[in-house]
CSV table of C-alpha atoms in Angstrom, one decimal:
chain,number,residue,atom,x,y,z
A,272,ILE,CA,107.1,83.9,23.2
A,273,LYS,CA,109.3,81.1,24.4
A,274,ASN,CA,112.4,83.0,23.6
A,275,TRP,CA,112.9,86.7,23.0
A,276,ARG,CA,116.7,88.5,22.3
A,277,LYS,CA,117.2,92.5,22.3
A,278,ARG,CA,120.1,93.4,19.8
A,279,SER,CA,121.2,97.0,18.7
A,280,HIS,CA,119.3,96.5,15.6
A,281,GLY,CA,116.0,95.5,17.1
A,282,TYR,CA,114.6,92.2,18.6
A,283,VAL,CA,114.1,88.6,17.6
A,284,PHE,CA,111.3,86.5,19.3
A,285,CYS,CA,111.1,83.0,18.8
A,286,LEU,CA,107.4,81.9,19.4
A,287,SER,CA,105.7,78.7,20.6
A,288,ASN,CA,105.0,77.0,17.0
A,289,HIS,CA,108.5,77.1,16.2
A,290,SER,CA,108.7,80.9,14.2
A,291,ILE,CA,111.1,83.5,14.5
A,292,GLN,CA,110.0,87.3,14.3
A,293,SER,CA,112.3,89.8,13.9
A,294,PHE,CA,111.3,93.7,14.7
A,295,PHE,CA,114.3,95.7,13.4
A,296,LYS,CA,114.5,99.4,14.4
A,297,ASP,CA,114.0,100.8,10.5
A,298,LYS,CA,110.3,99.7,11.3
A,299,SER,CA,111.0,96.5,9.0
A,300,GLU,CA,110.1,93.4,10.1
A,301,LEU,CA,110.9,89.4,9.2
A,302,LEU,CA,109.2,86.2,9.9
A,303,ILE,CA,110.6,83.1,9.5
A,304,HIS,CA,107.2,80.6,9.4
A,305,LYS,CA,109.2,77.0,9.9
A,306,ALA,CA,105.7,75.1,9.3
A,307,ALA,CA,104.9,76.9,5.9
A,308,LYS,CA,108.2,76.8,4.9
A,309,THR,CA,108.4,80.8,3.8
A,310,ILE,CA,110.3,83.9,5.1
A,311,LEU,CA,108.4,87.0,4.9
A,312,LEU,CA,110.0,90.0,5.1
A,313,MET,CA,107.7,93.7,5.5
A,314,GLN,CA,109.7,96.6,4.3
A,315,ARG,CA,109.7,100.0,6.3
A,316,ASP,CA,107.5,100.9,3.6
A,317,GLY,CA,104.9,98.2,4.0
A,318,THR,CA,105.8,96.4,1.1
A,319,GLN,CA,105.9,92.7,1.6
A,320,GLN,CA,107.9,90.1,-0.3
A,321,THR,CA,107.5,86.1,0.6
A,322,ILE,CA,110.2,83.5,-0.2
A,323,SER,CA,110.1,79.7,0.2
A,324,ASN,CA,112.8,78.0,1.6
A,325,SER,CA,113.7,75.7,-1.3
A,326,ASP,CA,114.2,79.1,-3.3
A,327,LEU,CA,115.9,81.2,-0.9
A,328,LYS,CA,119.2,79.9,-1.6
A,329,LEU,CA,118.3,81.0,-5.6
A,330,SER,CA,117.4,84.2,-4.2
A,331,GLN,CA,118.8,87.4,-5.2
A,332,ASN,CA,116.9,89.7,-2.7
A,333,THR,CA,119.9,90.6,-0.7
A,334,GLU,CA,117.6,92.3,2.0
A,335,ILE,CA,116.1,89.0,3.4
A,336,LEU,CA,119.3,87.4,3.1
A,337,LYS,CA,121.0,90.3,4.9
A,338,ARG,CA,118.5,90.4,7.4
A,339,LEU,CA,117.9,86.3,7.7
A,340,ASN,CA,121.6,86.5,8.8
A,341,TYR,CA,121.0,88.7,10.9
A,342,THR,CA,118.5,87.0,12.7
A,343,LYS,CA,120.4,83.8,12.4
A,344,ASP,CA,123.9,85.6,14.2
A,345,VAL,CA,121.9,86.5,17.2
A,346,LEU,CA,119.8,83.2,17.5
A,347,ASN,CA,123.4,81.5,17.6
A,348,ASN,CA,125.7,83.9,19.4
A,349,GLN,CA,124.0,84.0,23.0
A,350,LYS,CA,126.8,86.4,24.4
A,351,HIS,CA,126.6,88.6,21.8
A,352,VAL,CA,126.5,92.2,23.0
A,353,SER,CA,123.5,95.1,22.1
């Protein structure tokens, strides 16, 4: 783990392999795997959804998009209060 941030909805970890992992309070997880160019969402019920970065713009999956936007906001907004 190179860096991490705690916010009101969970934790975001920046890993040494340049991946980003978010753990949300509702027990869901988001993994942005830079090398594989994929995003994995594990729902709180254990189901997994994987999407490639190239398919992300065409995605209608609002859960992945919502959690991805939140993770980006946490990473880009260092002064965000939890």
